[in-house]
Coordinates of C-alpha atoms in Angstrom, one line a residue:
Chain F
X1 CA 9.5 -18.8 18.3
X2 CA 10.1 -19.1 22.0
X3 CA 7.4 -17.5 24.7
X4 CA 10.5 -15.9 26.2
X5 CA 10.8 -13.3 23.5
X6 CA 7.0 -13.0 23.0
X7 CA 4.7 -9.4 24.0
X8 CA 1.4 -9.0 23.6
X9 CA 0.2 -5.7 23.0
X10 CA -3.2 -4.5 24.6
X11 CA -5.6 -4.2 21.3
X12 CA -4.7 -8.1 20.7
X13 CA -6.7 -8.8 24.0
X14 CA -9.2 -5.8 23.9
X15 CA -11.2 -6.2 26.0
X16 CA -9.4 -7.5 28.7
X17 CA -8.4 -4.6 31.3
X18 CA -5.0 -3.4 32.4
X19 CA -5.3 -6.2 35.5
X20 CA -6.3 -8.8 33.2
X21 CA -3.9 -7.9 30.8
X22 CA -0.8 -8.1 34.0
X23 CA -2.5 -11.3 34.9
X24 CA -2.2 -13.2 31.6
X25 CA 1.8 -12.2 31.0
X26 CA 2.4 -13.3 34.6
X27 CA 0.4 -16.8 33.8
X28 CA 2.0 -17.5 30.7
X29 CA 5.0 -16.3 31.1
X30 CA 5.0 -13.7 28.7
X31 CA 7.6 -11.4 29.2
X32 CA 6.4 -8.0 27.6
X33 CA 3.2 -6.3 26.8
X34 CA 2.3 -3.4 24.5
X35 CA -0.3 -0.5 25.7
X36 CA -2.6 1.5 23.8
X37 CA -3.4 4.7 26.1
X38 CA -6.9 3.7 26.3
X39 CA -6.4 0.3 28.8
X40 CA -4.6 2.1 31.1
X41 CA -6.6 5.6 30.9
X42 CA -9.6 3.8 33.4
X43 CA -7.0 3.4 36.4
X44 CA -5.1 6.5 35.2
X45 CA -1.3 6.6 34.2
X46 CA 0.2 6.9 38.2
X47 CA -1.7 4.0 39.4
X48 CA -1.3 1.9 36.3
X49 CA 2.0 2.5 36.3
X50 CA 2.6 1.4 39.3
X51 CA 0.4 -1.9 39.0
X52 CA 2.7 -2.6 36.0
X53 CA 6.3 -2.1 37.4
X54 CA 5.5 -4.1 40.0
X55 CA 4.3 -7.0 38.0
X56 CA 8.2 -6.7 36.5
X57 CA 6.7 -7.2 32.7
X58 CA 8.5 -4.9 30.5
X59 CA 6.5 -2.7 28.5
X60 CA 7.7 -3.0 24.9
X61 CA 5.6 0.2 23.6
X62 CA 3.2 2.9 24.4
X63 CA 1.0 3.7 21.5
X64 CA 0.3 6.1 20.3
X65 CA 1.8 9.3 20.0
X66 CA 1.9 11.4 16.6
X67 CA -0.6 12.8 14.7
X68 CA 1.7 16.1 13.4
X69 CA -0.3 17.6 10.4
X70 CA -2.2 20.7 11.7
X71 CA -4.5 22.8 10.2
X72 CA -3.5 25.9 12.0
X73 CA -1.5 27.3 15.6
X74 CA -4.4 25.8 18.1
X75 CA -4.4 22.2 16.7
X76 CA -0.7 22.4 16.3
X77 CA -0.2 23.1 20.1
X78 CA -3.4 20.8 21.0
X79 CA -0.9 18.0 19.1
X80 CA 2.1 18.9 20.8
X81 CA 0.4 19.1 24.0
X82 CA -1.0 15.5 23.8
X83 CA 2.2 14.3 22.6
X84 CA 4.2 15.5 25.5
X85 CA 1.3 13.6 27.5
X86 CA 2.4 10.8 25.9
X87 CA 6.1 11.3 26.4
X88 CA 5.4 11.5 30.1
X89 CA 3.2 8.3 30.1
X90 CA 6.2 6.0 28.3
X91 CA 8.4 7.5 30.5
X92 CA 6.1 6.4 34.1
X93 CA 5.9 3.2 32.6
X94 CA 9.5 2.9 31.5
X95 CA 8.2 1.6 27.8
X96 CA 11.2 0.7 25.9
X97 CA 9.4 3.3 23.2
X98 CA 6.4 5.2 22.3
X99 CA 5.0 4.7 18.5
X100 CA 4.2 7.5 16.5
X101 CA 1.6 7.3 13.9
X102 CA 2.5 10.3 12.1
X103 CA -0.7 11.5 10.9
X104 CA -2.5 11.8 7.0
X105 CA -2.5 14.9 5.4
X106 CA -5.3 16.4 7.2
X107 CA -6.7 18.7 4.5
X108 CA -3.3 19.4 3.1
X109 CA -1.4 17.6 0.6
X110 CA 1.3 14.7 1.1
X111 CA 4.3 16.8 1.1
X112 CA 3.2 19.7 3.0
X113 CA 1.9 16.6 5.5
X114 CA 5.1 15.4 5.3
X115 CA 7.2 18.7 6.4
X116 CA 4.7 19.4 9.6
X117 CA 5.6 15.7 10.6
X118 CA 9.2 16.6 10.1
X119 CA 9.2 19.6 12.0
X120 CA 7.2 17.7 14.9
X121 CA 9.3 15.1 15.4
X122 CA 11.9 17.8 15.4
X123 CA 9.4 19.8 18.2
X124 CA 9.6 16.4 19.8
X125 CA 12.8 14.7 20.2
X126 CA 14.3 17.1 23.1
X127 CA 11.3 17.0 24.9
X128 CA 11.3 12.9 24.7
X129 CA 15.5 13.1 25.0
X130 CA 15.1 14.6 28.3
X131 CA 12.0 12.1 29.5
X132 CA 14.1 9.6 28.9
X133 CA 12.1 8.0 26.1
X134 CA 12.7 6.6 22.6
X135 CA 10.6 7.7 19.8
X136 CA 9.5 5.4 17.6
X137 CA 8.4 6.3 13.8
X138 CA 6.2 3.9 11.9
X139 CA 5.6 3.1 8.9
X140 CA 2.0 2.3 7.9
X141 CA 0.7 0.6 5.1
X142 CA 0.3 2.7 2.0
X143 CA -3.3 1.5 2.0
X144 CA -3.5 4.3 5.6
X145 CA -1.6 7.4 3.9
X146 CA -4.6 9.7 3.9
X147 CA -6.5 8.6 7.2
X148 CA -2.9 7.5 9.4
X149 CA 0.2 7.9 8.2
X150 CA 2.3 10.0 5.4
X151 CA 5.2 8.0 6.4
X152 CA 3.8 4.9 4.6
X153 CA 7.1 3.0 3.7
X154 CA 10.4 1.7 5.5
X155 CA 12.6 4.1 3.2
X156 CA 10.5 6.9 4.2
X157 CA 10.6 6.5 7.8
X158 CA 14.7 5.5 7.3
X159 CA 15.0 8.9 5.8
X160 CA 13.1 11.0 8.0
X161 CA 14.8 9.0 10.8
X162 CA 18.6 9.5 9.2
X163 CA 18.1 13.1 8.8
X164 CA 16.6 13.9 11.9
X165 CA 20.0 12.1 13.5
X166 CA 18.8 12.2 17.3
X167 CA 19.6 9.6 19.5
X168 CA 16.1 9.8 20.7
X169 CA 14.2 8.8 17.3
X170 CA 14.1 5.1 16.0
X171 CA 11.4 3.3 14.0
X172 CA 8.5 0.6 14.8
X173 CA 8.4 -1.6 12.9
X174 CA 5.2 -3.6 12.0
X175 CA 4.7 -6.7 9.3
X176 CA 1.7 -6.1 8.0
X177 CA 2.5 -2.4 7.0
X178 CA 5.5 -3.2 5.1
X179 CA 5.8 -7.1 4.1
X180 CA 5.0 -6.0 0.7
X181 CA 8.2 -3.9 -0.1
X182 CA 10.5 -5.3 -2.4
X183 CA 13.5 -3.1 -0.9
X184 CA 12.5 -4.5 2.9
X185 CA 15.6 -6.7 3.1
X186 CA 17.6 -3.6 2.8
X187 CA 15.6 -1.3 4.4
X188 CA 15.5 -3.2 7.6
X189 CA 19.3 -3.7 7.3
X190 CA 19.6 0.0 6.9
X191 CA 17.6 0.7 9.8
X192 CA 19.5 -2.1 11.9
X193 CA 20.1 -0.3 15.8
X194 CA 17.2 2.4 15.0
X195 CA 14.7 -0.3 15.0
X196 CA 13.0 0.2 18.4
X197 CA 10.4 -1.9 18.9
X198 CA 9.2 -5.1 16.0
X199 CA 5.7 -6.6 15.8
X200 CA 3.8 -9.3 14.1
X201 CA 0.4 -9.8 12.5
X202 CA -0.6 -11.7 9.2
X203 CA -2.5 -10.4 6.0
X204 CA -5.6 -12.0 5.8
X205 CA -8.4 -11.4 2.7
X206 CA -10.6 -10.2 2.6
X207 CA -10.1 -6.9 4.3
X208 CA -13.0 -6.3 6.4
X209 CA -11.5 -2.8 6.7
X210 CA -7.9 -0.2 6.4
X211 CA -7.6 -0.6 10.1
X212 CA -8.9 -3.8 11.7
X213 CA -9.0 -6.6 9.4
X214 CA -5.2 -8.5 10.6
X215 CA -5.3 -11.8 11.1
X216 CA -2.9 -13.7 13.9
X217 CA 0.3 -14.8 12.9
X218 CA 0.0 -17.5 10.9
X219 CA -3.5 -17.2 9.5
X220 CA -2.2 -15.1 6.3
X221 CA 0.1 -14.5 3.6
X222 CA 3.2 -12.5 5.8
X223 CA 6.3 -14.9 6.1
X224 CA 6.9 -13.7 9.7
X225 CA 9.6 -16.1 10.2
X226 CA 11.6 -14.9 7.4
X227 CA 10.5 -11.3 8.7
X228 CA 11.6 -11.8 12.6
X229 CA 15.1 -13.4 11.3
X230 CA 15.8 -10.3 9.2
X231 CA 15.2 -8.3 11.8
X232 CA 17.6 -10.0 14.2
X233 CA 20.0 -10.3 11.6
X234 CA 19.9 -6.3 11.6
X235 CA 21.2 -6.1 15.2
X236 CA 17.2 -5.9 16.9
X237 CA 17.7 -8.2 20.2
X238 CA 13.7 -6.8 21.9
X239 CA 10.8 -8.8 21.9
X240 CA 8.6 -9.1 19.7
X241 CA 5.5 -8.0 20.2
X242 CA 1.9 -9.3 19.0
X243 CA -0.3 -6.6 17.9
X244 CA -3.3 -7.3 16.0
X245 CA -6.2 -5.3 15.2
X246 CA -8.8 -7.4 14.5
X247 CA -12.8 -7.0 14.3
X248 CA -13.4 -10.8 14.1
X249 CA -11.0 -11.5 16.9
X250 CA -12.1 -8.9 19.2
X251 CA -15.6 -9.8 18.4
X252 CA -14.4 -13.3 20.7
X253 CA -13.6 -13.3 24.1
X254 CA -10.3 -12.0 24.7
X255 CA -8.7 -15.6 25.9
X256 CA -9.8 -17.1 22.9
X257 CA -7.8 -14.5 21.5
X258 CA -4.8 -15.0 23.6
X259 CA -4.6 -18.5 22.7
X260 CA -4.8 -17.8 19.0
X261 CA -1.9 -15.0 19.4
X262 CA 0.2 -17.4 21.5
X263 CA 0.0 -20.3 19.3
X264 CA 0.4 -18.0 16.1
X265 CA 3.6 -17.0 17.7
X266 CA 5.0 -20.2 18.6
X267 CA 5.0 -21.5 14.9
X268 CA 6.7 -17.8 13.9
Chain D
X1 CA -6.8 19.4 -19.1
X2 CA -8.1 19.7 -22.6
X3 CA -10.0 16.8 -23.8
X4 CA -8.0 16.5 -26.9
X5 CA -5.3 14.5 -24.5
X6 CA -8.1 12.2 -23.0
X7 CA -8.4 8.6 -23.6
X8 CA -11.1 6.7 -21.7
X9 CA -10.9 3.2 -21.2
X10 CA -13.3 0.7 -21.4
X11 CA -13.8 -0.4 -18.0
X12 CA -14.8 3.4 -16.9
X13 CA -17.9 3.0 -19.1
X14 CA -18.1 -0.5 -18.1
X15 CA -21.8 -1.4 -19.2
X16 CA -21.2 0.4 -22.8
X17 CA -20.5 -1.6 -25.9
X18 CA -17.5 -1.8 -28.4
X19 CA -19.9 0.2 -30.5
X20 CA -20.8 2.2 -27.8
X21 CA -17.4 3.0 -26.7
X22 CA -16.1 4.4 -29.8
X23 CA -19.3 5.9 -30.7
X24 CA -19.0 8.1 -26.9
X25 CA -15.2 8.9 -28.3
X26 CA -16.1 10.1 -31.4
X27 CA -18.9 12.2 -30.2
X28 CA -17.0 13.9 -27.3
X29 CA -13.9 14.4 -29.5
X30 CA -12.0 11.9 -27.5
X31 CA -8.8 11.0 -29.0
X32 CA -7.9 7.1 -27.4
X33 CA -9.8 4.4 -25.6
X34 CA -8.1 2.0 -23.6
X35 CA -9.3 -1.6 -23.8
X36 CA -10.2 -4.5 -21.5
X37 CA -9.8 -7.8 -23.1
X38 CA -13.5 -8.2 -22.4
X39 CA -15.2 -5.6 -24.3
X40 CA -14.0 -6.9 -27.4
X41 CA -14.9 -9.9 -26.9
X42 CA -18.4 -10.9 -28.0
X43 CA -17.4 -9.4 -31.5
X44 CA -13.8 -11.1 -31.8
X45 CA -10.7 -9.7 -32.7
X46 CA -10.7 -9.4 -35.8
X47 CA -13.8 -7.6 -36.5
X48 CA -13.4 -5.6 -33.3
X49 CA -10.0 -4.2 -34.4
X50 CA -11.5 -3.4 -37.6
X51 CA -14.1 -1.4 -36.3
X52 CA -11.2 0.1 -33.9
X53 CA -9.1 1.1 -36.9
X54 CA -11.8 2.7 -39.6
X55 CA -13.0 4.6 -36.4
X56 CA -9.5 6.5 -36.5
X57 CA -9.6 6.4 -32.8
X58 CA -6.3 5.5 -30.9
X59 CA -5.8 2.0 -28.6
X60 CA -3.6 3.8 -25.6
X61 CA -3.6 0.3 -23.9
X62 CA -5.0 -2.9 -23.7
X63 CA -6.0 -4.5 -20.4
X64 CA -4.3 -7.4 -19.7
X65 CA -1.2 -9.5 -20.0
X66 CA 0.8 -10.8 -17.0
X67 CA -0.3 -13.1 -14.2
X68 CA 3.4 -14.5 -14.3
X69 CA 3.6 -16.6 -11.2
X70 CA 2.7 -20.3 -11.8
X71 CA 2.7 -23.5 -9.5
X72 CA 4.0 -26.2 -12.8
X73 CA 4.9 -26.3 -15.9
X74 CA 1.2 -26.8 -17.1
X75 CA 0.2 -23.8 -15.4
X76 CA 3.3 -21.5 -16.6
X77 CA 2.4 -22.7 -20.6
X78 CA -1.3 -21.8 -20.1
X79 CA -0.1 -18.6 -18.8
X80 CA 2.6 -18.2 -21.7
X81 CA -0.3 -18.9 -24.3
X82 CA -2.6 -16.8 -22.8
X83 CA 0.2 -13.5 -23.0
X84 CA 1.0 -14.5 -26.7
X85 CA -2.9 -14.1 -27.3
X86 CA -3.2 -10.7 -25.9
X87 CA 0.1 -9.8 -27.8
X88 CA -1.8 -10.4 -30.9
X89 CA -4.5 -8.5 -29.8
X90 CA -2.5 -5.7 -29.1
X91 CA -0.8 -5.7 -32.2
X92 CA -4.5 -6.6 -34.2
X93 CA -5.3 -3.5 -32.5
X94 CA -2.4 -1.5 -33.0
X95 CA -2.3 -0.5 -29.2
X96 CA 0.4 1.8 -28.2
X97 CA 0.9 -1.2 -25.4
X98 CA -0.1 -4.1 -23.8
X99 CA -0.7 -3.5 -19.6
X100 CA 0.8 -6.6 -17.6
X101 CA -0.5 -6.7 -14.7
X102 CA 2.3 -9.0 -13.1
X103 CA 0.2 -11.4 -10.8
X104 CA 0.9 -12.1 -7.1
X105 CA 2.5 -14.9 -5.1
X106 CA -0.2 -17.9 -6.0
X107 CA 0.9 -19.7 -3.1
X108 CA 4.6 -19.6 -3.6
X109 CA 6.4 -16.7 -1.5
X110 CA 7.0 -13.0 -3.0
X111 CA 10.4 -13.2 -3.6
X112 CA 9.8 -16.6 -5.8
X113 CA 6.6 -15.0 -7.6
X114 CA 8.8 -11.7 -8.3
X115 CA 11.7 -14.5 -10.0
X116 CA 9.0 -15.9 -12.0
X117 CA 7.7 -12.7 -13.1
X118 CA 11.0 -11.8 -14.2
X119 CA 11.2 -15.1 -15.9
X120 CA 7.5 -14.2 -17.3
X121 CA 8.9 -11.3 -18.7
X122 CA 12.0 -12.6 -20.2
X123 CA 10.0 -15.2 -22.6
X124 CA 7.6 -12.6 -23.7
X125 CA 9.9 -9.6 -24.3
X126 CA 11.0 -11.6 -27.9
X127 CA 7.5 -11.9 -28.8
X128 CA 6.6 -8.2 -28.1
X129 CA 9.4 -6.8 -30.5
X130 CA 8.2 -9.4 -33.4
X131 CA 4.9 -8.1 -32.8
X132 CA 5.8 -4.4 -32.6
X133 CA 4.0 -4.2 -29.0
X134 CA 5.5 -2.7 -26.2
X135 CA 5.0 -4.4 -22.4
X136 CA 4.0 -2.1 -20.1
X137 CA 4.4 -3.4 -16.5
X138 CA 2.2 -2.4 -14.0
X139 CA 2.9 -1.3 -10.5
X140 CA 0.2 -2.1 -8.2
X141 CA -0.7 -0.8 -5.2
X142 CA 0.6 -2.4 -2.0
X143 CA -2.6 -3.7 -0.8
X144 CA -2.5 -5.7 -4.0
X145 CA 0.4 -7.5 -3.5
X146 CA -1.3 -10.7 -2.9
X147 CA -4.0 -11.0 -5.2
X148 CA -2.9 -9.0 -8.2
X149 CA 0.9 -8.0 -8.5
X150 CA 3.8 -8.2 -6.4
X151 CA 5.2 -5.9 -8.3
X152 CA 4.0 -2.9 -5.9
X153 CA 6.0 0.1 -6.1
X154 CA 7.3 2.3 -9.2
X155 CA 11.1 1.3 -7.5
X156 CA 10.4 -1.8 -8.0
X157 CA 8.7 -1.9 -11.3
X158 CA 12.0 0.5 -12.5
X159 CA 14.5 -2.1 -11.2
X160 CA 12.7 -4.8 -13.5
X161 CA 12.4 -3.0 -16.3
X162 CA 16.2 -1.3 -16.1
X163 CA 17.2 -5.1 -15.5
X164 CA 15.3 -6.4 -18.5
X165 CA 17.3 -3.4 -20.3
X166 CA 14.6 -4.4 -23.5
X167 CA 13.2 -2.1 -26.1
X168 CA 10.1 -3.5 -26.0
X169 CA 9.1 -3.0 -21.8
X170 CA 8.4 -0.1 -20.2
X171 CA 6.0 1.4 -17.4
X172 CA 2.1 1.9 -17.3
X173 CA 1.7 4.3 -14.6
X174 CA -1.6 4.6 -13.1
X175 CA -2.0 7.3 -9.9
X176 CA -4.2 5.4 -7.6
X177 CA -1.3 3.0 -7.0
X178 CA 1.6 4.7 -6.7
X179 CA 0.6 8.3 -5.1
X180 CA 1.2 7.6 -1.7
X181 CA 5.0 6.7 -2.4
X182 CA 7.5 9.7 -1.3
X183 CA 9.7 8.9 -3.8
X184 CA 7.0 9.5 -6.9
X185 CA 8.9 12.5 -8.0
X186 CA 12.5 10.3 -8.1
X187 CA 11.1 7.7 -9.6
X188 CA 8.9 9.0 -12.1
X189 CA 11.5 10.8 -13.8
X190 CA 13.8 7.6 -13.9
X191 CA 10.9 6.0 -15.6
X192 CA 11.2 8.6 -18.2
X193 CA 10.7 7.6 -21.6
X194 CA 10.0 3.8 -20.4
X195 CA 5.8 5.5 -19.4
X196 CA 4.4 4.3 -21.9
X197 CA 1.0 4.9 -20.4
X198 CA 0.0 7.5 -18.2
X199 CA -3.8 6.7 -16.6
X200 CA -5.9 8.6 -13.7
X201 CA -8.8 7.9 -11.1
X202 CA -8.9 9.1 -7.8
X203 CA -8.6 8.0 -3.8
X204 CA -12.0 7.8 -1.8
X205 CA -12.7 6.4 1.2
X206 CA -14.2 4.5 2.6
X207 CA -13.0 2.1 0.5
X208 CA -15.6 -0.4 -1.0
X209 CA -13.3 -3.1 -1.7
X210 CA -9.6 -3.4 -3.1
X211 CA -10.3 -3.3 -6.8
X212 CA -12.7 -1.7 -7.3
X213 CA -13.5 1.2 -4.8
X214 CA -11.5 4.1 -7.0
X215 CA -13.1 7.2 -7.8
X216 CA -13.3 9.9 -10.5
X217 CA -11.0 12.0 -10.9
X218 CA -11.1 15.0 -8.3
X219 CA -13.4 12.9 -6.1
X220 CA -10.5 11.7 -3.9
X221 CA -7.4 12.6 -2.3
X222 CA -4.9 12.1 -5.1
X223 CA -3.7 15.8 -6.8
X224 CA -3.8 14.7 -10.6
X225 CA -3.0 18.0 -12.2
X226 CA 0.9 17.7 -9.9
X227 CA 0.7 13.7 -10.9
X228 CA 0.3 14.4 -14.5
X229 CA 2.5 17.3 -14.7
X230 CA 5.4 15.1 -13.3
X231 CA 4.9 12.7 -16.1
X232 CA 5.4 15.5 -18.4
X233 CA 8.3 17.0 -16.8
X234 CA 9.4 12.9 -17.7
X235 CA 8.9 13.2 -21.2
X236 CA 5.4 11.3 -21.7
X237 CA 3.7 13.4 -24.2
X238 CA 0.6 10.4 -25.0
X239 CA -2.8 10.9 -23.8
X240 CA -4.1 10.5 -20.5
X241 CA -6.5 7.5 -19.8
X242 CA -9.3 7.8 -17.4
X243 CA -9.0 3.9 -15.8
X244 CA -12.1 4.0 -12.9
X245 CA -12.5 0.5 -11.2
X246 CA -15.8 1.6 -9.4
X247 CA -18.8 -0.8 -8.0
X248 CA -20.8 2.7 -7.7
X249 CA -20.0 4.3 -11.1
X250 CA -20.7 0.5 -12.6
X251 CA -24.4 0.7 -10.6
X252 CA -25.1 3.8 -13.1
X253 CA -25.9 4.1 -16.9
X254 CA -22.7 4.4 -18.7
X255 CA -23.1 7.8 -20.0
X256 CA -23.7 9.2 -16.2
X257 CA -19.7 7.6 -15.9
X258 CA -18.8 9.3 -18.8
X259 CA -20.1 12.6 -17.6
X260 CA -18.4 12.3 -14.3
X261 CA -14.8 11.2 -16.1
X262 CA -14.5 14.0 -18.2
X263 CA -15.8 16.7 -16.1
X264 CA -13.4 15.3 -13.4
X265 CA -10.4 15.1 -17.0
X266 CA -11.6 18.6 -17.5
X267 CA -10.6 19.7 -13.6
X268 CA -6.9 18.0 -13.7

């Protein structure tokens, strides 16, 4: 796939900094990047801001926001608190969304996880309406249901996302969490405008763990090609955005990295 | 649960014996066993199924047919021959099924490997209903997809086995790999009177590996007592088979297993 529709999100290059991260979309023409709160937290969220509009590369996501399931009244308003943080973040930066990662069941079971995630997004979506930003559900890979997400398929998030009906709420949609879904032709047709923000990684064996064990496009089993046309096919027009977690890669130097992610891409 | 519905399967109790496995059942007034192909192997079929019978102990599954997807026509009769063996040994056994665990892309793409699984199915089916076996396909969890089954959801197991429309196939259900879903209450009851094995172990993290970092029941996330309750409320009305894939209860004698899988039977 072409550069030109290419963003690389901020874990891909990890170690590189919010300046080094500008510097390598400028120099290879990359036209979007992704940001995990923690590269811009050093400069803080004004500055940072700032250093990015002016660059004129488009931030494709802010992640993350979410988290719902509480355990009682303090951690439900320590959540809301930190989400509306994050809501004001996407908006400085003028990300095209901010992903949620809707949280496990922390201590309670799946469907009473499920509901407090319901009725946060619910909590949420006026407060992110009036910012200006899009929310962006994702689905996570069964495999993270207790630790990330209770949302753990594409027909989940779809039906949370049809019955909460707010112009503000879409979905992120990630490969690697939902490749494996016999129903995803469908479900990304049925998500079609809601889907916000699309990104690309590969399924590599062995795991070296839940979380960070994603190979670069190319180096596993996904068939991103077939994944990115469906996605286009259901109206999504965005970049698409490279975000892989990755002991082994982070364990190289982050151009190393870079390379690897914009090579992986080209052959999507 | 009383332990007049428990079956234990062989590969809970992995370092005990054919012998050893019925002798453990018929000392802790266990009604079923389930069978991997391996434990009866040193002794044969024949002999082994003998012992089986005269024991008066019940066969609630045998562990495995499937493996469907195949690169030639070499590869798919091997694979054809193989499933026709373990349908004998079901039926030498008189198991109430055969567990096919469906196999996973082997280098082609998911959508081919779920046609030849399909195709898989379609051959064997016949030879099922001469035998008096029934198929029992298992869903696998999603993390799976690539090694073991693409078959990774209970929707998706349902659509095959509605499709194939065939006395003879139906559903073993296990709870590790399909608890996460949202749609387990839906889906279970469609499933109905196709479960034709119901089997338990239990989420822990961190996870040791994909196959076989499960836990006893009650040592994980997973509520059992709701998950086997739904099943009910389905119409399955057959034992309940422990099933622990576990690298640390297969580092302990055998008997310590036991102990742990039917106080943690005893808690559901």
């Amino acid at each position: 796939m072409d550069i030109s529709r290419c963003s690389i999100n901020s874990t891909t290059v990890r170690s590189a900094s919010l300046d080094q991260l500008i510097d390598l979309a400028i120099d290879n023409d990359i036209a979007g990047i992704g940001l995990w709160r923690d590269v811009y937290a050093p400069l803080g969220v004004t500055r940072s801001a700032e250093l990015v509009r002016s660059s004129g590369v488009r931030v494709t996501s802010i992640c993350r926001g979410g988290m719902f399931p509480y355990r009682d009244g303090e951690e439900k308003a320590r959540i809301l608190e930190d989400n509306l943080r994050a809501i004001e973040e996407a908006h400085a930066f003028g990300a095209e969304c901010l992903v949620l990662v809707c949280g496990g069941p922390n201590g309670l079971g799946l469907d009473a996880a499920r509901a407090q995630i319901r009725e946060g997004m619910e909590d949420l979506a006026g407060h992110a309406q009036s910012a200006g930003v899009k929310l962006a559900v994702e689905p996570m890979h069964p495999m993270m249901v207790t630790e990330r997400s209770a949302i753990a398929s594409l027909a989940e998030a779809n039906d949370l996302v049809e019955s909460l009906d707010h112009p503000s709420v879409g979905i992120a949609l990630d490969a690697y969490h939902v490749w494996w879904d016999a129903r995803l032709r469908q479900e990304v047709l049925r998500a079609g405008g809601k889907l916000l923000t699309v990104q690309v990684c590969d399924w590599v064996l062995p795991l070296t763990g839940l979380l960070s064990g994603r190979g670069m496009p190319g180096e596993g089993s996904i068939d991103l090609t077939s994944f990115v046309r469906l996605c286009e096919e259901a109206g999504y027009d965005g970049l698409i955005e490279v975000e892989v977690l990755s002991d082994l890669w982070w364990s190289r130097p982050y151009p190393q990295a870079l390379k690897a992610a914009l090579d992986g891409f080209a052959g999507i």
